Coordinates of C-alpha atoms and ligand atoms in Angstrom, one line a residue:
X189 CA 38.1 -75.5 -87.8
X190 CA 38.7 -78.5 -89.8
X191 CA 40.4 -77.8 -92.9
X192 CA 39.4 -78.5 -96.7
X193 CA 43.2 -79.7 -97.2
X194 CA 43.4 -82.1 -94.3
X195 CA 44.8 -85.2 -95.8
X196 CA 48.5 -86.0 -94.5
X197 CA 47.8 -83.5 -91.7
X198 CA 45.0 -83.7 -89.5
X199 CA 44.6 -80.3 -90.3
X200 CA 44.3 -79.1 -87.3
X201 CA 46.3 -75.6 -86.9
X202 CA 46.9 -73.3 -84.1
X203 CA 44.0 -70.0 -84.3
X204 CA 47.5 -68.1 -84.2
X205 CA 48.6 -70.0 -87.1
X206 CA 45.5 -69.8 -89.1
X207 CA 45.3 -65.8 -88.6
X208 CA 48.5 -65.7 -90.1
X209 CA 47.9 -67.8 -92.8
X210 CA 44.7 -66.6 -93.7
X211 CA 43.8 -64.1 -96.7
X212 CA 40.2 -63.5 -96.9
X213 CA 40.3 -60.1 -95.4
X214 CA 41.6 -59.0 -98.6
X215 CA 41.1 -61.7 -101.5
X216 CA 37.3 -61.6 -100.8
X217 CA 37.4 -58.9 -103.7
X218 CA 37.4 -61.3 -106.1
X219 CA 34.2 -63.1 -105.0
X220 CA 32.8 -62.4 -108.1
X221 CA 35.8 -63.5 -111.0
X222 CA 36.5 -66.4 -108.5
X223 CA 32.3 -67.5 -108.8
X224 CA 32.4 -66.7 -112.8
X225 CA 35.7 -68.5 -113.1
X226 CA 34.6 -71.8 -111.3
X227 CA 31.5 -71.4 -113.7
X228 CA 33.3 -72.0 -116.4
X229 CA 35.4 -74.8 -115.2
X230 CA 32.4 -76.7 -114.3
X231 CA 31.1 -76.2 -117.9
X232 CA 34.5 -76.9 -119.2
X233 CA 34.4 -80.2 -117.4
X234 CA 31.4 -81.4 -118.4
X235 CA 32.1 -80.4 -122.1
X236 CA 35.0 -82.5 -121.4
X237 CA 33.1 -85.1 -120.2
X238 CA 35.1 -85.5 -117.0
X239 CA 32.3 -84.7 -114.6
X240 CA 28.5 -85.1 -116.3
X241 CA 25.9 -82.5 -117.2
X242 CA 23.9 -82.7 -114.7
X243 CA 26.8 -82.2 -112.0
X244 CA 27.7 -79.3 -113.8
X245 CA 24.2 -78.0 -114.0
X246 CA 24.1 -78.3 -109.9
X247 CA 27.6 -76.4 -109.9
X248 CA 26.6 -73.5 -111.8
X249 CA 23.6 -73.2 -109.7
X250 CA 24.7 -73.6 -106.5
X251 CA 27.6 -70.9 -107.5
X252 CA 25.1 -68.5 -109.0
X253 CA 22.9 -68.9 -105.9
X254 CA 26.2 -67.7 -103.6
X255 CA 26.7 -64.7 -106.2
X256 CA 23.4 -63.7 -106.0
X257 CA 23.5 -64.1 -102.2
X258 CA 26.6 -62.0 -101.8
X259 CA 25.4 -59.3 -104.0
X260 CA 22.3 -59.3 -102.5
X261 CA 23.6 -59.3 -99.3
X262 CA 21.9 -62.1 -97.7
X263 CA 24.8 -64.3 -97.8
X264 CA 28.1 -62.7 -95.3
X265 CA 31.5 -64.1 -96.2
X266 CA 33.0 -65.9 -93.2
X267 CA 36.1 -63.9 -92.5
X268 CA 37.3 -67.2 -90.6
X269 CA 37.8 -69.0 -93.8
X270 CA 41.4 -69.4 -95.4
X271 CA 40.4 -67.6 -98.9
X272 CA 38.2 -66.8 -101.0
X273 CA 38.6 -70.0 -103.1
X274 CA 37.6 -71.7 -99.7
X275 CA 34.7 -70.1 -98.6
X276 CA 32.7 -70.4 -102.0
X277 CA 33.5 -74.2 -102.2
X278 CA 32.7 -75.0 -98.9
X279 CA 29.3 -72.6 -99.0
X280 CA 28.6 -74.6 -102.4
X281 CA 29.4 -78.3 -100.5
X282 CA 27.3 -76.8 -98.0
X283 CA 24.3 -76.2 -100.2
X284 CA 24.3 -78.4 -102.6
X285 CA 26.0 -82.0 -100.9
X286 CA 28.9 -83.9 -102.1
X287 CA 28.4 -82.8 -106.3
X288 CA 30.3 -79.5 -104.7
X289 CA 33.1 -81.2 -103.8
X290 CA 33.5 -82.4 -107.6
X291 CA 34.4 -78.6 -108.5
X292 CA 38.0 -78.4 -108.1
X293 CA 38.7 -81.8 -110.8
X294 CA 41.5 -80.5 -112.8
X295 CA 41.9 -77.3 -110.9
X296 CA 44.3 -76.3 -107.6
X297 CA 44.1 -72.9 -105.9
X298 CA 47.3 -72.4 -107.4
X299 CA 45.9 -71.2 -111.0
X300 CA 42.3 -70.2 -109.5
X301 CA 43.7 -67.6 -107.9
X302 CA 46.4 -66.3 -110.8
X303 CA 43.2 -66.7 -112.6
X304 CA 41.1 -64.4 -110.2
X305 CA 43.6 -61.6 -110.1
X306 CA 43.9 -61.6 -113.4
X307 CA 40.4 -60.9 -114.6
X308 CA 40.1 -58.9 -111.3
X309 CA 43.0 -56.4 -112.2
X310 CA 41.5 -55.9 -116.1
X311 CA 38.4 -54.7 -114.3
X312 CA 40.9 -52.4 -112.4
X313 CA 42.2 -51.9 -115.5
X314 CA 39.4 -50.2 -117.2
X315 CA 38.8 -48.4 -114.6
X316 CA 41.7 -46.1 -113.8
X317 CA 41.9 -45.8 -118.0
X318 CA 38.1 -44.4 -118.0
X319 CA 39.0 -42.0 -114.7
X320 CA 42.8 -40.9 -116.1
X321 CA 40.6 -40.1 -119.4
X322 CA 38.2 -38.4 -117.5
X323 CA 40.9 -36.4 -116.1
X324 CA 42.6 -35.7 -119.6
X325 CA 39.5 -34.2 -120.8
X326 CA 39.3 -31.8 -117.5
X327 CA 42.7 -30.7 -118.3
X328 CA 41.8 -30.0 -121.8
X329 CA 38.8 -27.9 -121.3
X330 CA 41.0 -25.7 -118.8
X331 CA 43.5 -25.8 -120.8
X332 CA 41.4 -24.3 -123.5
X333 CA 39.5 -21.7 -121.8
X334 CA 43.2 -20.5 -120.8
X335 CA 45.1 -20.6 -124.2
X336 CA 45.8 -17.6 -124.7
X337 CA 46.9 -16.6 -120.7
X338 CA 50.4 -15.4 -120.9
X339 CA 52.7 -16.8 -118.1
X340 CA 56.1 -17.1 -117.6
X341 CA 57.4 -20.7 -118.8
X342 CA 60.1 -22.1 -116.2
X343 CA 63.4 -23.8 -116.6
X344 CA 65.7 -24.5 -113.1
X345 CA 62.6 -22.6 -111.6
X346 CA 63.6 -19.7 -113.1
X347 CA 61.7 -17.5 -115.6
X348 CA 62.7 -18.8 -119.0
X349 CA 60.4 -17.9 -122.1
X350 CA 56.5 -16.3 -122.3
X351 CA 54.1 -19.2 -122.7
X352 CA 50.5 -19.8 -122.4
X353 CA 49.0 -21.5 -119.1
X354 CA 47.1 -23.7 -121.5
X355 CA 50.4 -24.9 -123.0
X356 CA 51.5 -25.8 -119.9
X357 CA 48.2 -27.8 -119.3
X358 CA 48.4 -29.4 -122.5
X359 CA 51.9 -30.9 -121.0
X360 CA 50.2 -32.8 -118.3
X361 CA 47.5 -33.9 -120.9
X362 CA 50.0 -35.5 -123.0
X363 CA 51.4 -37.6 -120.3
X364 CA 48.5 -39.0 -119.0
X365 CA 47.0 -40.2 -122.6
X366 CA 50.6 -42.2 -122.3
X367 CA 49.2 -43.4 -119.4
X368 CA 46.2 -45.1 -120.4
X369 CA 48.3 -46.5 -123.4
X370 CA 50.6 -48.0 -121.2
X371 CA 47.5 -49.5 -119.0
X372 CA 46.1 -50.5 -122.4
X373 CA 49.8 -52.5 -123.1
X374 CA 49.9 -53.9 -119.5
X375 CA 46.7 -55.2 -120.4
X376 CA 47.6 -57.1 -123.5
X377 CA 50.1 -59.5 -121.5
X378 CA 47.7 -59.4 -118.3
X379 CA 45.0 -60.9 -120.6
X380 CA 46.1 -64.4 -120.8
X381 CA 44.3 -67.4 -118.8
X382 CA 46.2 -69.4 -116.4
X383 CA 43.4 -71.9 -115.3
X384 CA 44.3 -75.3 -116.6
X385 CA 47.7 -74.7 -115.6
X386 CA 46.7 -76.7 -112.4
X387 CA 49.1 -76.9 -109.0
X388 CA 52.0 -76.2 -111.3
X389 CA 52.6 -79.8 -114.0
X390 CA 49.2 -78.9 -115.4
X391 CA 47.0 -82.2 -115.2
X392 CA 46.3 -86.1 -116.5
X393 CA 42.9 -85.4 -117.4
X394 CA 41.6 -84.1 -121.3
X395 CA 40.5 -80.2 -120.4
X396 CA 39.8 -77.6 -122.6
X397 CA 42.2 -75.0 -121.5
X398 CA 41.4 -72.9 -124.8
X399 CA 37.1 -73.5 -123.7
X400 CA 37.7 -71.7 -120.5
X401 CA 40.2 -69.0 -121.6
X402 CA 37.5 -68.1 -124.4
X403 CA 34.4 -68.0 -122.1
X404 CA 36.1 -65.6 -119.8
X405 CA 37.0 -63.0 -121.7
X406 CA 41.2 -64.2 -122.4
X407 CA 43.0 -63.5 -125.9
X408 CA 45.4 -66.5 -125.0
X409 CA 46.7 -68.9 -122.4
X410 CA 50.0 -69.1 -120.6
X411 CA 51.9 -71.4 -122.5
X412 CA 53.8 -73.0 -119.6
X413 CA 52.0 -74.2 -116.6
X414 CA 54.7 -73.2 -114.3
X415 CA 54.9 -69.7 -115.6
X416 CA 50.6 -70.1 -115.2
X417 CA 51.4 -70.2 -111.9
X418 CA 54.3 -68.4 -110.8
X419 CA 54.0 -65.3 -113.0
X420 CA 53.2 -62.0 -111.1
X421 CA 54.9 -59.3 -113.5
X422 CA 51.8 -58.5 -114.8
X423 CA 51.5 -56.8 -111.4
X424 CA 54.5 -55.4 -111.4
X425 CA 53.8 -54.5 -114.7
X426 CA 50.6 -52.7 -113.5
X427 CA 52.0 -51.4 -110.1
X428 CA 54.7 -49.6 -112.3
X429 CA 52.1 -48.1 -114.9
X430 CA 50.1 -46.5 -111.9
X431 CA 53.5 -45.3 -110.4
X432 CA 54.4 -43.3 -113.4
X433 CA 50.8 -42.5 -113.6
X434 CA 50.7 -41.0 -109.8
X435 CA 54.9 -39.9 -110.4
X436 CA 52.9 -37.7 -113.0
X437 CA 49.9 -36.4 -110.9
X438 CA 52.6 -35.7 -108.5
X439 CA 54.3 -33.7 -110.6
X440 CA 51.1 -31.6 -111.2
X441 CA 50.1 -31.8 -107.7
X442 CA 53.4 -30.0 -106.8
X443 CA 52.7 -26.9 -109.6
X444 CA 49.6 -26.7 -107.8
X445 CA 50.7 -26.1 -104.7
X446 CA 53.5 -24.0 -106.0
X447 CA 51.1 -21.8 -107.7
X448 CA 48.2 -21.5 -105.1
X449 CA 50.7 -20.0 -102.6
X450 CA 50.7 -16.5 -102.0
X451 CA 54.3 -16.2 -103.7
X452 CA 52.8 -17.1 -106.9
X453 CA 49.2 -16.8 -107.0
X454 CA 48.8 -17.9 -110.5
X455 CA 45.8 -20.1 -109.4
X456 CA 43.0 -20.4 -107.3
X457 CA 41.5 -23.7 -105.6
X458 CA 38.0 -23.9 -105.2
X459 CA 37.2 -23.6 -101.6
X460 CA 35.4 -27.2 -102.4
X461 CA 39.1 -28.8 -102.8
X462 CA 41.2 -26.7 -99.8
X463 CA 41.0 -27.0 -96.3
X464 CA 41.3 -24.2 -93.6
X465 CA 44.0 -24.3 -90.8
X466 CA 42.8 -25.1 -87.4
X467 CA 44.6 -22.0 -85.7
X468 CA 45.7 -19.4 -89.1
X469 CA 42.5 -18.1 -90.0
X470 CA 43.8 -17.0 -93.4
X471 CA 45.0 -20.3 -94.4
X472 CA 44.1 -22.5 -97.4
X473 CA 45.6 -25.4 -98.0
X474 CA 45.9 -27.0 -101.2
X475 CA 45.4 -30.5 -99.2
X476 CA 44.2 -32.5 -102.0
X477 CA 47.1 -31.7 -104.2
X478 CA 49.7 -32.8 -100.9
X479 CA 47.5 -35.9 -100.6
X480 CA 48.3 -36.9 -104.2
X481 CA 51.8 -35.8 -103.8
X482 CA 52.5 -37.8 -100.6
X483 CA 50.2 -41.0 -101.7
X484 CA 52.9 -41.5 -104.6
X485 CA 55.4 -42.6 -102.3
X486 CA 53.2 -45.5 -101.0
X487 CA 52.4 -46.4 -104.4
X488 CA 56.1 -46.6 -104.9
X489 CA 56.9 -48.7 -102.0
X490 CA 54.1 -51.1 -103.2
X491 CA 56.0 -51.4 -106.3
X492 CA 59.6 -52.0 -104.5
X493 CA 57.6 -54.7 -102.0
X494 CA 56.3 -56.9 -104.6
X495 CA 59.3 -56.7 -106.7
X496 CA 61.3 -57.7 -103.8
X497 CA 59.1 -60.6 -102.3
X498 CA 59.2 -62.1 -105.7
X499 CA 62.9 -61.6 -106.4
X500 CA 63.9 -64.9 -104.7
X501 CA 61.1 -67.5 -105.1
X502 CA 62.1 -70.3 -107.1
X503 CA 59.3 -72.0 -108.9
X504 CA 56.3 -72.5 -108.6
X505 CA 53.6 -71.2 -106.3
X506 CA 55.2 -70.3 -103.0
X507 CA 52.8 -69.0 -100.1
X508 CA 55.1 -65.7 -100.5
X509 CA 53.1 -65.0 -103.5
X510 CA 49.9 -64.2 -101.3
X511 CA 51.6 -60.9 -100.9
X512 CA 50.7 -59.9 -104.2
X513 CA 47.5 -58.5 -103.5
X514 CA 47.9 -56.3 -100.7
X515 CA 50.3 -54.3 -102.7
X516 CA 48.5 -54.3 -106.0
X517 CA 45.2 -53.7 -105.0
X518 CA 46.2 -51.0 -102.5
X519 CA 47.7 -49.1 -106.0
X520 CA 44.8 -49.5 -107.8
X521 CA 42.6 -48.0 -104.7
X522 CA 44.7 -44.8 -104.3
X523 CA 45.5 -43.9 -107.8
X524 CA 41.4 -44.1 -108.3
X525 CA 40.7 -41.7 -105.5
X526 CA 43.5 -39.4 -106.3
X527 CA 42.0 -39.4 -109.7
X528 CA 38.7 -39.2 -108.8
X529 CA 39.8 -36.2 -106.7
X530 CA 41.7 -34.6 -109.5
X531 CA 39.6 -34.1 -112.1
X532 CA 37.0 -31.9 -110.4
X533 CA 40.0 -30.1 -108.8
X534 CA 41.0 -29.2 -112.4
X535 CA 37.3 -27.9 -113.1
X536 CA 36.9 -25.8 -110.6
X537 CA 40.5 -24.5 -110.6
X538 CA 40.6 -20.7 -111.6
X539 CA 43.6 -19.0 -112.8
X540 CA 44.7 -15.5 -111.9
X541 CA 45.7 -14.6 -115.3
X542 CA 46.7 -10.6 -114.5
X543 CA 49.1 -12.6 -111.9
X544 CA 50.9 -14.6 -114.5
X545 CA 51.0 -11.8 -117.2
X546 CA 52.5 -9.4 -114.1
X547 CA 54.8 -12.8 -113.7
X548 CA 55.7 -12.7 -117.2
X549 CA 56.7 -9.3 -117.5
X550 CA 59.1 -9.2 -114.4
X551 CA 61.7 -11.9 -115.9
X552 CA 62.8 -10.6 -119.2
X553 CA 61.6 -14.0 -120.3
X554 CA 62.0 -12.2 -124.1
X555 CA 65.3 -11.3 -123.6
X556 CA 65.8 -14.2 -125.9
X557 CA 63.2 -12.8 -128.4
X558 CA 65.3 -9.7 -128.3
X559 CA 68.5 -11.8 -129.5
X560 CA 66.5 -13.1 -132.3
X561 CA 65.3 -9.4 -133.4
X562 CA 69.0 -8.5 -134.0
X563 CA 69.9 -12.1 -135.6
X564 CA 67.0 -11.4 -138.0
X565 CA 68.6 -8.2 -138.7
X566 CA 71.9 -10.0 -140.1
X567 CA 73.9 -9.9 -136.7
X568 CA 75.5 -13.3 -135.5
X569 CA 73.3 -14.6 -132.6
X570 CA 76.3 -15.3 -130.0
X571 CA 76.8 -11.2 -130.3
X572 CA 73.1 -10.6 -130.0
X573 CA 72.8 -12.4 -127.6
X574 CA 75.5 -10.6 -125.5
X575 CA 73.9 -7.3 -126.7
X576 CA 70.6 -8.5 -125.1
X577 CA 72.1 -9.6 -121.7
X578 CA 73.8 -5.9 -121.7
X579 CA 70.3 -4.9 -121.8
X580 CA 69.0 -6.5 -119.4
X581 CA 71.7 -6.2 -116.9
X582 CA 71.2 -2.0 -117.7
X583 CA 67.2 -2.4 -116.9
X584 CA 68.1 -4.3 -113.7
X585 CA 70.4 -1.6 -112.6
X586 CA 67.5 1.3 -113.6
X587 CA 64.7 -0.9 -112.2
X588 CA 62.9 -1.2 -115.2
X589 CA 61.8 -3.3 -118.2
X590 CA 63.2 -4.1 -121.6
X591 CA 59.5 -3.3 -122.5
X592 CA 60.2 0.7 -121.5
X593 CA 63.8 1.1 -122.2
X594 CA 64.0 4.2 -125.3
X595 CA 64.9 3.7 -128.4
X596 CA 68.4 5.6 -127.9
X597 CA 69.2 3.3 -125.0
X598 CA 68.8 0.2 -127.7
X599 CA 70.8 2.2 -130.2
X600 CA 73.3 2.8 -127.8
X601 CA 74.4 -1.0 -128.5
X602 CA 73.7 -1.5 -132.1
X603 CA 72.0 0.8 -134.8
X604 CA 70.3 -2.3 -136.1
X605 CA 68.0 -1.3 -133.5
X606 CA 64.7 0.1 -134.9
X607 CA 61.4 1.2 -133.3
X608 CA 59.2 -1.9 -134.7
X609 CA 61.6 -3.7 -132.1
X610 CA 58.3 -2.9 -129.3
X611 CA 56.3 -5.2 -131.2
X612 CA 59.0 -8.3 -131.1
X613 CA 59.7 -8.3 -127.4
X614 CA 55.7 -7.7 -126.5
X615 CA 54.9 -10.5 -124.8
X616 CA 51.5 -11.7 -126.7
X617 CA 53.8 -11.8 -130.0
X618 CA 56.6 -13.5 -128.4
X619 CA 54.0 -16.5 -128.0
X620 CA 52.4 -16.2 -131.2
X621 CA 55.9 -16.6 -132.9
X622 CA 56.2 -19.8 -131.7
X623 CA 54.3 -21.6 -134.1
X624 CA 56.6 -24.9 -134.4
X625 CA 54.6 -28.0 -134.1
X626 CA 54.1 -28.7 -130.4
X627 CA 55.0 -25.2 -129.6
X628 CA 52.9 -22.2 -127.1
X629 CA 51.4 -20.2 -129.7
X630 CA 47.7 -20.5 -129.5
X631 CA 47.0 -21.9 -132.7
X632 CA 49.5 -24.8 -131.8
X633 CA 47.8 -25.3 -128.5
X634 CA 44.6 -25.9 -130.2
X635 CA 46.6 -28.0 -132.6
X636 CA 47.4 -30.1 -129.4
X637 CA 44.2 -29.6 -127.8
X638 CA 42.5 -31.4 -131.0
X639 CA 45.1 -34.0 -130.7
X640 CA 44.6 -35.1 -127.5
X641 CA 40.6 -34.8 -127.4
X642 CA 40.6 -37.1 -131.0
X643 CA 42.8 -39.4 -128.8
X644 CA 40.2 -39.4 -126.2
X645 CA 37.2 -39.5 -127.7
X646 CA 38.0 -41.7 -130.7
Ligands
LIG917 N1 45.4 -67.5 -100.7 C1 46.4 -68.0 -101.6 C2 47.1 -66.9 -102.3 O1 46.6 -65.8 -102.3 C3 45.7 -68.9 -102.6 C4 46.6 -69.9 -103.2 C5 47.0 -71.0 -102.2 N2 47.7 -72.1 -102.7 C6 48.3 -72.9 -102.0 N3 49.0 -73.8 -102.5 N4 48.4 -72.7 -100.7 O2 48.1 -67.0 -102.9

């Protein structure tokens, strides 16, 4: 096929050559920010007076005949064309004559398509902030129908302290409203227009760069034309946001698992969000949450491949760049569908809460509580604190609990010991003590529950 950019060349490529080149398979996503964008350049021009009204009245219509052709579906894009930029200018040359070919005055594909990612990826942008929040709010209402659900609270995977399963929610919560802030930052530098910035010395006509920038949605422009056209770390930039977003579902994906298996059985999956096993009839498999788990690693390696392509390319635009959107818009897709998956997992996900209580009461997770009965009492807490580890390591040997040890057994160690001692190490009290801001007593968990659904819903 002849090309658009024959000039020096004949342009006349080998099919093996072109296939390799070619981009459209994947930048055809941005039909629609690369049709609004030329919009406005044709407006800009004509404001400018560099082209005349009635050119750019031709433009726009020709372009918002192709959008409304691609929408509708009547018009196909040709998957033989180069990019994206390609195929809408030669459809528009094609439709409305030679005024078409006036559309890229003052323009090279080189900031159209920094342009077109950019207002693609703060669509992107909106999105996984609207699901992540969706998602936050899932976890909040679980986490307050469970407040006051005693489990044990882990440290090294071993049982540290009582806490409520709606504390440990409220975690996750937290770390995902950081999330969307940090989407909301990457945002901020993303949302700054390129176009204008040209091939890369920006251009010998008078444009508007600040006309353009405003009309499509930008706060700013990039104030160097090379940087216009060379910068990518707002990918990078977004890439690494949905890594720590998806390093976080990951983390929560793993608990999951952890506590659907028959070892824990602290939760329960819907049947909706498991799968059976093909040949163990009594299987079900927490699929989703693996899904999630393992999809974090691609997400990762997206990261680590633009960062790398880019790590050597001197300026400006080199082709290598094209590998930009692969990776980015292959992050965007999975974290939205493990999101999308995640948050009515999270609604439908029942907890077993005589499982955690039983879980709670095995660990001597208020072994520490018993320490601080004695320190209380006037004793230093480095001798409590061995006292209580004598304890434990006598209910260990008898098979029991600090819960039923006697009185005399306590006194045995210390005659600090009284019988109101019961009520310290029960494990519903051991939670309620904790009442320091951010803590696992209940009325703390609603504090963070409020917190975080202001946040949301502000
Ligand atoms: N398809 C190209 C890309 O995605 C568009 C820019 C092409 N510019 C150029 N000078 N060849 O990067």
């Amino acid at each position: 096929m002849a090309k658009m950019w024959a000039g020096v060349t004949d342009g006349k490529t080998e099919k093996i050559a072109d296939d390799f080149n070619s981009s459209i398979r994947f930048d055809c996503r941005m039909y629609r920010q690369d049709i609004t964008g030329s919009m406005a350049h044709a407006q800009m021009l004509a404001g400018q007076g560099i082209i005349t009204q009635t050119d750019a009245d031709a433009l726009i219509d020709g372009l918002s005949s192709i959008l409304d052709d691609l929408e509708s579906g009547k018009l196909a894009i040709d998957m033989e064309c180069e990019d994206i930029h390609m195929f809408v200018e030669q459809v528009l040359t094609s439709r409305i004559g030679d005024v078409g070919k006036k559309l890229h005055t003052a323009r090279s594909r080189n900031d159209q398509v920094a342009l077109d990612i950019r207002m693609y990826l703060r669509d992107e942008i909106a999105e996984i902030s609207s699901l992540t929040t969706a998602l936050i709010a899932a976890i909040t209402n679980k986490a307050e129908q469970y407040k006051d659900a005693i489990m044990p609270g882990y440290t090294h995977l071993q049982r540290a302290q009582p806490i409520t399963f709606g504390h440990q929610l409220m975690a996750y919560a937290m770390m995902l409203l950081r999330d969307v802030d940090r989407l909301a930052d990457c945002r901020k530098r993303m949302n700054v227009s390129p176009i204008g910035c040209c091939a890369l010395a920006g251009t010998t006509y008078d444009t508007d760069r600040w006309f353009e920038a405003q009309k499509l949605g930008f706060d700013g422009i990039c104030m160097n034309s090379l940087d216009g056209v060379s910068d990518r770390d707002f990918c990078a930039e977004l890439m690494s946001a949905i890594s720590i977003l998806m390093m976080h579902l990951s983390r929560f994906s793993e608990e999951i698992i952890l506590w659907s298996s028959w070892e824990f059985k602290f939760i329960e999956l819907s049947d909706a969000f498991t799968t059976g096993s093909s040949i163990m009839p009594q299987k079900k498999n927490p699929d989703m949450a693996e899904l999630v788990r393992g999809k974090t690693g691609r997400v990762y390696g997206n990261l680590m491949a633009l960062l790398t392509t880019l790590k050597g390319l001197p300026l400006a635009y080199n082709k290598d760049m094209q590998e930009d959107k692969e990776a980015v818009f292959d992050s965007c897709d999975t974290v939205k569908m493990c999101l999308q998956v995640f948050a009515p997992m999270i609604d439908a996900m029942k907890a077993n809460t005589d499982n955690m209580k039983r879980a709670a009461q095995k660990g001597f997770i208020n072994a520490t509580d018993l320490a601080d009965y004695l320190v209380k009492k006037g004793m230093p807490f480095r001798s409590a604190y061995k006292i209580s580890g004598q304890l434990v390591a006598q209910c260990i040997r008898n098979n029991t609990v600090l819960e039923e040890l006697p009185l005399e057994a306590y006194q045995a160690y210390s005659d600090l010991f009284d019988i109101d001692l019961y009520q310290q190490i029960d494990l519903l009290n051991c939670v309620e003590k904790r009442i320091s801001e951010g803590g696992t007593s209940v009325a703390s968990v609603e504090k963070q529950i409020a917190y975080v659904r202001q946040s949301i819903y502000e």
